[in-house]
PDB file of C-alpha atoms in Angstrom:
ATOM      1  CA  VAL A  31     -13.541   1.126  -3.529  1.00  0.00           C
ATOM      2  CA  PRO A  32     -12.120  -2.011  -2.217  1.00  0.00           C
ATOM      3  CA  MET A  33     -11.637  -1.802   1.735  1.00  0.00           C
ATOM      4  CA  PHE A  34      -8.814  -2.928   3.676  1.00  0.00           C
ATOM      5  CA  PRO A  35      -9.358  -4.793   7.075  1.00  0.00           C
ATOM      6  CA  GLU A  36      -7.362  -2.586   9.434  1.00  0.00           C
ATOM      7  CA  TRP A  37      -5.077   0.460   8.777  1.00  0.00           C
ATOM      8  CA  ASN A  38      -1.306  -0.359   9.493  1.00  0.00           C
ATOM      9  CA  PRO A  39       0.791   2.046   7.563  1.00  0.00           C
ATOM     10  CA  VAL A  40       4.109   0.467   8.346  1.00  0.00           C
ATOM     11  CA  LYS A  41       2.721  -3.092   7.314  1.00  0.00           C
ATOM     12  CA  GLU A  42       1.331  -1.599   4.186  1.00  0.00           C
ATOM     13  CA  ILE A  43       4.867  -0.009   3.124  1.00  0.00           C
ATOM     14  CA  ARG A  44       6.907  -3.099   4.414  1.00  0.00           C
ATOM     15  CA  THR A  45       4.770  -5.385   2.353  1.00  0.00           C
ATOM     16  CA  TYR A  46       5.127  -3.218  -0.791  1.00  0.00           C
ATOM     17  CA  LEU A  47       8.937  -2.882  -0.348  1.00  0.00           C
ATOM     18  CA  ASP A  48       9.166  -6.642  -0.040  1.00  0.00           C
ATOM     19  CA  ALA A  49       7.112  -7.214  -3.200  1.00  0.00           C
ATOM     20  CA  VAL A  50       8.918  -4.762  -5.368  1.00  0.00           C
ATOM     21  CA  PHE A  51      12.476  -4.207  -4.253  1.00  0.00           C
ATOM     22  CA  GLU A  52      15.708  -6.206  -3.586  1.00  0.00           C
ATOM     23  CA  GLU A  53      17.773  -5.721  -0.501  1.00  0.00           C
ATOM     24  CA  ASP A  54      20.505  -3.454  -1.888  1.00  0.00           C
ATOM     25  CA  ASP A  55      18.166  -1.462  -4.266  1.00  0.00           C
ATOM     26  CA  CYS A  56      18.426   2.358  -3.759  1.00  0.00           C
ATOM     27  CA  ILE A  57      14.788   3.438  -3.537  1.00  0.00           C
ATOM     28  CA  GLY A  58      13.251   6.906  -4.514  1.00  0.00           C
ATOM     29  CA  TYR A  59      10.467   8.140  -2.682  1.00  0.00           C
ATOM     30  CA  VAL A  60       8.709  11.643  -1.995  1.00  0.00           C
ATOM     31  CA  THR A  61       6.852  12.770   1.027  1.00  0.00           C
ATOM     32  CA  GLU A  62       7.360  16.610   0.511  1.00  0.00           C
ATOM     33  CA  THR A  63       5.221  18.702  -1.592  1.00  0.00           C
ATOM     34  CA  TRP A  64       5.146  22.328  -2.754  1.00  0.00           C
ATOM     35  CA  GLU A  65       1.913  24.346  -3.454  1.00  0.00           C
ATOM     36  CA  THR A  66       1.269  25.804  -7.111  1.00  0.00           C
ATOM     37  CA  GLU A  67      -0.278  29.294  -7.299  1.00  0.00           C
ATOM     38  CA  ASP A  68      -3.727  27.665  -7.878  1.00  0.00           C
ATOM     39  CA  GLY A  69      -3.322  25.626  -4.430  1.00  0.00           C
ATOM     40  CA  ILE A  70      -2.359  22.158  -6.159  1.00  0.00           C
ATOM     41  CA  ASN A  71       0.210  20.102  -3.904  1.00  0.00           C
ATOM     42  CA  LYS A  72       3.003  18.886  -6.334  1.00  0.00           C
ATOM     43  CA  PRO A  73       5.732  16.409  -5.392  1.00  0.00           C
ATOM     44  CA  THR A  74       9.214  17.567  -4.814  1.00  0.00           C
ATOM     45  CA  LYS A  75      12.137  15.343  -6.330  1.00  0.00           C
ATOM     46  CA  GLY A  76      12.233  13.635  -2.943  1.00  0.00           C
ATOM     47  CA  VAL A  77      14.946  11.085  -1.555  1.00  0.00           C
ATOM     48  CA  TRP A  78      16.872   8.471  -3.468  1.00  0.00           C
ATOM     49  CA  ASP A  79      19.936   7.399  -1.425  1.00  0.00           C
ATOM     50  CA  ARG A  80      18.499   4.902   0.982  1.00  0.00           C
ATOM     51  CA  THR A  81      18.244   1.118   0.377  1.00  0.00           C
ATOM     52  CA  LYS A  82      15.365  -1.196   1.003  1.00  0.00           C
ATOM     53  CA  GLY A  83      17.468  -2.810   3.741  1.00  0.00           C
ATOM     54  CA  GLN A  84      18.033   0.550   5.493  1.00  0.00           C
ATOM     55  CA  LEU A  85      14.447   1.358   5.156  1.00  0.00           C
ATOM     56  CA  LEU A  86      13.239  -1.912   6.691  1.00  0.00           C
ATOM     57  CA  ARG A  87      15.738  -1.559   9.623  1.00  0.00           C
ATOM     58  CA  ALA A  88      14.443   1.967  10.189  1.00  0.00           C
ATOM     59  CA  LEU A  89      10.927   0.652  10.247  1.00  0.00           C
ATOM     60  CA  ASP A  90      11.915  -2.111  12.827  1.00  0.00           C
ATOM     61  CA  LYS A  91      13.086   0.627  15.098  1.00  0.00           C
ATOM     62  CA  HIS A  92       9.904   2.661  14.486  1.00  0.00           C
ATOM     63  CA  PRO A  93       7.083   0.058  14.114  1.00  0.00           C
ATOM     64  CA  ASP A  94       4.361   2.471  14.654  1.00  0.00           C
ATOM     65  CA  ASP A  95       5.723   5.744  13.135  1.00  0.00           C
ATOM     66  CA  PHE A  96       5.728   6.016   9.391  1.00  0.00           C
ATOM     67  CA  GLY A  97       6.886   9.527   9.556  1.00  0.00           C
ATOM     68  CA  ALA A  98       9.911   8.819  11.504  1.00  0.00           C
ATOM     69  CA  VAL A  99      11.479   6.713   8.667  1.00  0.00           C
ATOM     70  CA  PHE A 100      10.016   8.436   5.513  1.00  0.00           C
ATOM     71  CA  GLY A 101       9.483  11.975   6.792  1.00  0.00           C
ATOM     72  CA  ASP A 102       5.888  13.596   7.805  1.00  0.00           C
ATOM     73  CA  TYR A 103       3.897  14.114   4.571  1.00  0.00           C
ATOM     74  CA  ASN A 104       0.999  16.568   3.702  1.00  0.00           C
ATOM     75  CA  ALA A 105      -2.122  14.409   4.242  1.00  0.00           C
ATOM     76  CA  LYS A 106      -3.996  16.421   1.650  1.00  0.00           C
ATOM     77  CA  ALA A 107      -1.529  15.328  -0.979  1.00  0.00           C
ATOM     78  CA  GLY A 108      -0.329  11.756  -0.176  1.00  0.00           C
ATOM     79  CA  ALA A 109       3.148  10.469  -0.929  1.00  0.00           C
ATOM     80  CA  TRP A 110       4.917   8.731  -3.824  1.00  0.00           C
ATOM     81  CA  ILE A 111       7.412   6.132  -4.548  1.00  0.00           C
ATOM     82  CA  ARG A 112       9.481   5.216  -7.609  1.00  0.00           C
ATOM     83  CA  PHE A 113       9.041   1.591  -8.545  1.00  0.00           C
ATOM     84  CA  ASN A 114      12.318   1.086 -10.304  1.00  0.00           C
ATOM     85  CA  PRO A 115      15.649   1.069  -8.344  1.00  0.00           C
ATOM     86  CA  LEU A 116      18.055   4.009  -8.673  1.00  0.00           C
ATOM     87  CA  ASP A 117      21.801   4.580  -8.397  1.00  0.00           C
ATOM     88  CA  GLY A 118      21.666   6.672  -5.275  1.00  0.00           C
ATOM     89  CA  LYS A 119      22.820   9.724  -7.102  1.00  0.00           C
ATOM     90  CA  GLY A 120      19.383  11.123  -8.532  1.00  0.00           C
ATOM     91  CA  CYS A 121      15.961  10.249  -9.663  1.00  0.00           C
ATOM     92  CA  LYS A 122      16.011  10.591 -13.496  1.00  0.00           C
ATOM     93  CA  ASN A 123      15.683   7.958 -16.150  1.00  0.00           C
ATOM     94  CA  GLU A 124      19.472   7.813 -16.484  1.00  0.00           C
ATOM     95  CA  ASN A 125      19.662   6.952 -12.647  1.00  0.00           C
ATOM     96  CA  VAL A 126      17.655   3.776 -13.084  1.00  0.00           C
ATOM     97  CA  THR A 127      19.724   0.766 -12.436  1.00  0.00           C
ATOM     98  CA  ALA A 128      17.141  -1.970 -13.293  1.00  0.00           C
ATOM     99  CA  PHE A 129      14.048  -1.836 -15.628  1.00  0.00           C
ATOM    100  CA  ARG A 130      11.950  -4.228 -13.814  1.00  0.00           C
ATOM    101  CA  PHE A 131       8.464  -2.588 -13.636  1.00  0.00           C
ATOM    102  CA  ALA A 132       6.061  -0.409 -15.544  1.00  0.00           C
ATOM    103  CA  LEU A 133       3.109   1.646 -14.236  1.00  0.00           C
ATOM    104  CA  ILE A 134      -0.664   0.579 -15.400  1.00  0.00           C
ATOM    105  CA  GLU A 135      -2.823   3.427 -14.499  1.00  0.00           C
ATOM    106  CA  SER A 136      -6.258   4.037 -16.048  1.00  0.00           C
ATOM    107  CA  ASP A 137      -8.354   6.870 -14.256  1.00  0.00           C
ATOM    108  CA  LYS A 138     -10.929   6.976 -17.137  1.00  0.00           C
ATOM    109  CA  LEU A 139     -12.760   3.929 -15.827  1.00  0.00           C
ATOM    110  CA  PRO A 140     -14.568   3.308 -12.521  1.00  0.00           C
ATOM    111  CA  ILE A 141     -12.112   1.744  -9.967  1.00  0.00           C
ATOM    112  CA  GLU A 142     -14.092  -1.766  -9.837  1.00  0.00           C
ATOM    113  CA  ARG A 143     -13.744  -1.922 -13.783  1.00  0.00           C
ATOM    114  CA  GLN A 144     -10.043  -1.020 -13.745  1.00  0.00           C
ATOM    115  CA  LEU A 145      -9.335  -3.870 -11.265  1.00  0.00           C
ATOM    116  CA  THR A 146     -11.570  -6.241 -13.096  1.00  0.00           C
ATOM    117  CA  LEU A 147      -9.399  -5.643 -16.232  1.00  0.00           C
ATOM    118  CA  ILE A 148      -6.019  -5.734 -14.500  1.00  0.00           C
ATOM    119  CA  ARG A 149      -7.190  -9.176 -13.081  1.00  0.00           C
ATOM    120  CA  GLU A 150      -8.743 -10.624 -16.403  1.00  0.00           C
ATOM    121  CA  LEU A 151      -5.607  -9.693 -18.352  1.00  0.00           C
ATOM    122  CA  GLU A 152      -3.400 -11.504 -15.605  1.00  0.00           C
ATOM    123  CA  LEU A 153      -1.006  -8.492 -15.559  1.00  0.00           C
ATOM    124  CA  PRO A 154       2.032  -9.722 -13.792  1.00  0.00           C
ATOM    125  CA  ALA A 155       1.822  -7.097 -11.083  1.00  0.00           C
ATOM    126  CA  ALA A 156       4.137  -7.200  -8.137  1.00  0.00           C
ATOM    127  CA  ALA A 157       1.787  -4.749  -6.308  1.00  0.00           C
ATOM    128  CA  ILE A 158      -1.630  -3.307  -6.897  1.00  0.00           C
ATOM    129  CA  VAL A 159      -2.085  -0.081  -5.000  1.00  0.00           C
ATOM    130  CA  PHE A 160      -5.446   2.083  -4.498  1.00  0.00           C
ATOM    131  CA  SER A 161      -4.151   5.599  -5.301  1.00  0.00           C
ATOM    132  CA  GLY A 162      -6.396   7.347  -2.882  1.00  0.00           C
ATOM    133  CA  GLY A 163      -8.094   9.098  -5.815  1.00  0.00           C
ATOM    134  CA  LYS A 164      -9.630   7.829  -9.068  1.00  0.00           C
ATOM    135  CA  SER A 165      -7.326   4.965  -9.942  1.00  0.00           C
ATOM    136  CA  VAL A 166      -5.654   1.855  -9.015  1.00  0.00           C
ATOM    137  CA  HIS A 167      -1.742   1.745  -9.762  1.00  0.00           C
ATOM    138  CA  ALA A 168      -0.522  -1.726 -10.999  1.00  0.00           C
ATOM    139  CA  ILE A 169       3.340  -2.140 -10.708  1.00  0.00           C
ATOM    140  CA  VAL A 170       3.715  -4.589 -13.645  1.00  0.00           C
ATOM    141  CA  HIS A 171       6.717  -6.718 -14.422  1.00  0.00           C
ATOM    142  CA  VAL A 172       8.506  -5.863 -17.806  1.00  0.00           C
ATOM    143  CA  ASP A 173      11.729  -7.458 -16.758  1.00  0.00           C
ATOM    144  CA  ALA A 174      13.769  -5.469 -19.428  1.00  0.00           C
ATOM    145  CA  ARG A 175      17.483  -5.830 -19.975  1.00  0.00           C
ATOM    146  CA  ASP A 176      18.040  -2.220 -20.880  1.00  0.00           C
ATOM    147  CA  GLU A 177      16.201   1.171 -21.529  1.00  0.00           C
ATOM    148  CA  THR A 178      15.515   0.221 -25.254  1.00  0.00           C
ATOM    149  CA  GLU A 179      13.793  -3.137 -24.434  1.00  0.00           C
ATOM    150  CA  TYR A 180      11.965  -1.427 -21.701  1.00  0.00           C
ATOM    151  CA  ARG A 181      10.371   0.905 -24.030  1.00  0.00           C
ATOM    152  CA  ASN A 182       9.430  -1.675 -26.420  1.00  0.00           C
ATOM    153  CA  ARG A 183       7.905  -3.859 -23.823  1.00  0.00           C
ATOM    154  CA  VAL A 184       6.002  -0.953 -22.179  1.00  0.00           C
ATOM    155  CA  ASN A 185       4.640   0.036 -25.761  1.00  0.00           C
ATOM    156  CA  TYR A 186       3.486  -3.684 -26.217  1.00  0.00           C
ATOM    157  CA  LEU A 187       2.018  -3.880 -22.686  1.00  0.00           C
ATOM    158  CA  TYR A 188       0.071  -0.640 -23.139  1.00  0.00           C
ATOM    159  CA  GLY A 189      -1.056  -1.888 -26.524  1.00  0.00           C
ATOM    160  CA  VAL A 190      -2.514  -5.040 -25.103  1.00  0.00           C
ATOM    161  CA  CYS A 191      -4.252  -3.007 -22.457  1.00  0.00           C
ATOM    162  CA  GLU A 192      -5.695  -0.549 -24.729  1.00  0.00           C
ATOM    163  CA  LYS A 193      -6.953  -3.271 -27.110  1.00  0.00           C
ATOM    164  CA  ASN A 194      -8.857  -4.817 -24.259  1.00  0.00           C
ATOM    165  CA  GLY A 195     -10.629  -1.736 -22.987  1.00  0.00           C
ATOM    166  CA  LEU A 196      -8.175  -0.463 -20.266  1.00  0.00           C
ATOM    167  CA  ILE A 197      -7.356   2.959 -21.266  1.00  0.00           C
ATOM    168  CA  VAL A 198      -3.911   3.786 -19.950  1.00  0.00           C
ATOM    169  CA  ASP A 199      -2.532   6.940 -18.941  1.00  0.00           C
ATOM    170  CA  GLN A 200       0.190   7.374 -21.713  1.00  0.00           C
ATOM    171  CA  GLN A 201       2.531   9.892 -19.376  1.00  0.00           C
ATOM    172  CA  ASN A 202       3.563   6.949 -17.356  1.00  0.00           C
ATOM    173  CA  LYS A 203       5.996   5.248 -19.646  1.00  0.00           C
ATOM    174  CA  ASN A 204       9.325   6.361 -18.219  1.00  0.00           C
ATOM    175  CA  PRO A 205      11.159   4.036 -16.024  1.00  0.00           C
ATOM    176  CA  SER A 206      11.959   6.637 -13.206  1.00  0.00           C
ATOM    177  CA  ARG A 207       8.087   7.474 -12.912  1.00  0.00           C
ATOM    178  CA  MET A 208       6.543   7.945  -9.520  1.00  0.00           C
ATOM    179  CA  SER A 209       3.589   5.970  -8.250  1.00  0.00           C
ATOM    180  CA  ARG A 210       1.352   6.243  -5.226  1.00  0.00           C
ATOM    181  CA  MET A 211       3.006   4.902  -2.047  1.00  0.00           C
ATOM    182  CA  PRO A 212       0.801   2.590   0.078  1.00  0.00           C
ATOM    183  CA  GLY A 213       0.552   3.354   3.935  1.00  0.00           C
ATOM    184  CA  VAL A 214      -0.338   7.139   3.739  1.00  0.00           C
ATOM    185  CA  GLU A 215      -3.477   9.260   3.961  1.00  0.00           C
ATOM    186  CA  ARG A 216      -4.575  11.253   0.997  1.00  0.00           C
ATOM    187  CA  GLY A 217      -7.527  13.548   1.833  1.00  0.00           C
ATOM    188  CA  ASP A 218     -10.123  11.571   3.357  1.00  0.00           C
ATOM    189  CA  LYS A 219      -8.974   8.208   1.759  1.00  0.00           C
ATOM    190  CA  HIS A 220      -5.948   5.919   2.314  1.00  0.00           C
ATOM    191  CA  GLN A 221      -3.383   4.814  -0.297  1.00  0.00           C
ATOM    192  CA  TYR A 222      -3.233   1.138   0.290  1.00  0.00           C
ATOM    193  CA  LEU A 223      -2.254  -2.220  -1.109  1.00  0.00           C
ATOM    194  CA  ILE A 224      -4.941  -4.280  -2.975  1.00  0.00           C
ATOM    195  CA  ASP A 225      -2.835  -6.978  -3.715  1.00  0.00           C
ATOM    196  CA  VAL A 226       0.874  -8.310  -4.151  1.00  0.00           C
ATOM    197  CA  ASN A 227       2.339 -10.917  -6.762  1.00  0.00           C
ATOM    198  CA  ALA A 228      -0.961 -10.909  -8.799  1.00  0.00           C
ATOM    199  CA  GLY A 229      -1.385 -12.321 -12.156  1.00  0.00           C
ATOM    200  CA  ARG A 230       1.348 -14.158 -14.215  1.00  0.00           C
ATOM    201  CA  PRO A 231       4.640 -14.491 -12.309  1.00  0.00           C
ATOM    202  CA  SER A 232       6.859 -12.749 -14.906  1.00  0.00           C
ATOM    203  CA  TRP A 233       6.882 -10.748 -18.309  1.00  0.00           C
ATOM    204  CA  ASN A 234       7.817 -13.891 -20.245  1.00  0.00           C
ATOM    205  CA  ALA A 235       4.956 -16.032 -18.689  1.00  0.00           C
ATOM    206  CA  TRP A 236       2.402 -13.312 -19.168  1.00  0.00           C
ATOM    207  CA  LYS A 237       3.595 -12.572 -22.951  1.00  0.00           C
ATOM    208  CA  GLU A 238       3.236 -16.319 -23.709  1.00  0.00           C
ATOM    209  CA  TRP A 239      -0.190 -16.446 -22.052  1.00  0.00           C
ATOM    210  CA  ILE A 240      -1.410 -13.312 -23.691  1.00  0.00           C
ATOM    211  CA  GLU A 241      -0.360 -14.537 -27.175  1.00  0.00           C
ATOM    212  CA  GLU A 242      -2.407 -17.786 -26.678  1.00  0.00           C
ATOM    213  CA  GLN A 243      -5.315 -15.844 -25.847  1.00  0.00           C
ATOM    214  CA  ASN A 244      -5.013 -13.736 -28.914  1.00  0.00           C
ATOM    215  CA  ASP A 245      -4.309 -16.699 -31.202  1.00  0.00           C
ATOM    216  CA  ASP A 246      -7.478 -18.366 -32.015  1.00  0.00           C
ATOM    217  CA  LEU A 247      -6.245 -20.126 -34.965  1.00  0.00           C
ATOM    218  CA  PRO A 248      -5.470 -23.791 -34.970  1.00  0.00           C
ATOM    219  CA  ASP A 249      -1.808 -24.664 -34.532  1.00  0.00           C
ATOM    220  CA  PHE A 250       0.149 -25.196 -37.605  1.00  0.00           C
ATOM    221  CA  GLU A 251       1.118 -28.828 -38.450  1.00  0.00           C
ATOM    222  CA  ASN A 252       4.194 -29.905 -40.206  1.00  0.00           C
ATOM    223  CA  LEU A 253       3.153 -31.025 -43.683  1.00  0.00           C
ATOM    224  CA  SER A 254       6.132 -33.378 -43.989  1.00  0.00           C
ATOM    225  CA  GLU A 255       4.694 -35.619 -41.216  1.00  0.00           C
ATOM    226  CA  VAL A 256       1.600 -36.343 -43.324  1.00  0.00           C
ATOM    227  CA  TRP A 257       3.169 -36.080 -46.766  1.00  0.00           C
ATOM    228  CA  ASP A 258       3.328 -39.835 -47.448  1.00  0.00           C
ATOM    229  CA  GLU A 259      -0.214 -40.260 -46.518  1.00  0.00           C
ATOM    230  CA  MET A 260      -1.968 -37.632 -48.730  1.00  0.00           C
TER     231      MET A 260
END
């Protein structure tokens, strides 16, 4: 598992918020859990009415205290964040206000292989987070105008990943999906940022690049240009 140089929870989450959100975005996150009958800690619905600006100002006041801003979390379970902004009224798909990102997660492969494929495919990832478990989470630009375009682009993205050996968790397709929040402990590991602003800078730049990679045919020539010299 890739290692971080020093552990600074507030720096981790600040860097993530800056890479993924805009100042006035309402952000959904979850630090509270409930326990199932068989002892598994599941996330609650969490909080969704604070903006990035409010959270950053709170972090300024508590530079050494993650819990003072986000609430104390169960270190056995970790914590979660929703990577698309919300309307401040809830955390369902209908509360999503911008369809910017999709989650790429592949826990069927070794961590190093997951990372290699994410990098080789030049996925336009605003952030790559180690989950503290069996996977890395890539928060990938899809930059969609609406939910329909979002679903189409996520299907395309997942298709490219699968075709290239990155077996993606298919449950992660909805825009209000939660991902692992960097800056917290999970069991004996940390959830932390591996990278921000990795790969191509946007969905369009990535799609153009990936189609060039897939197109091994020579470019078409316009026949009219050579017609008189046959």
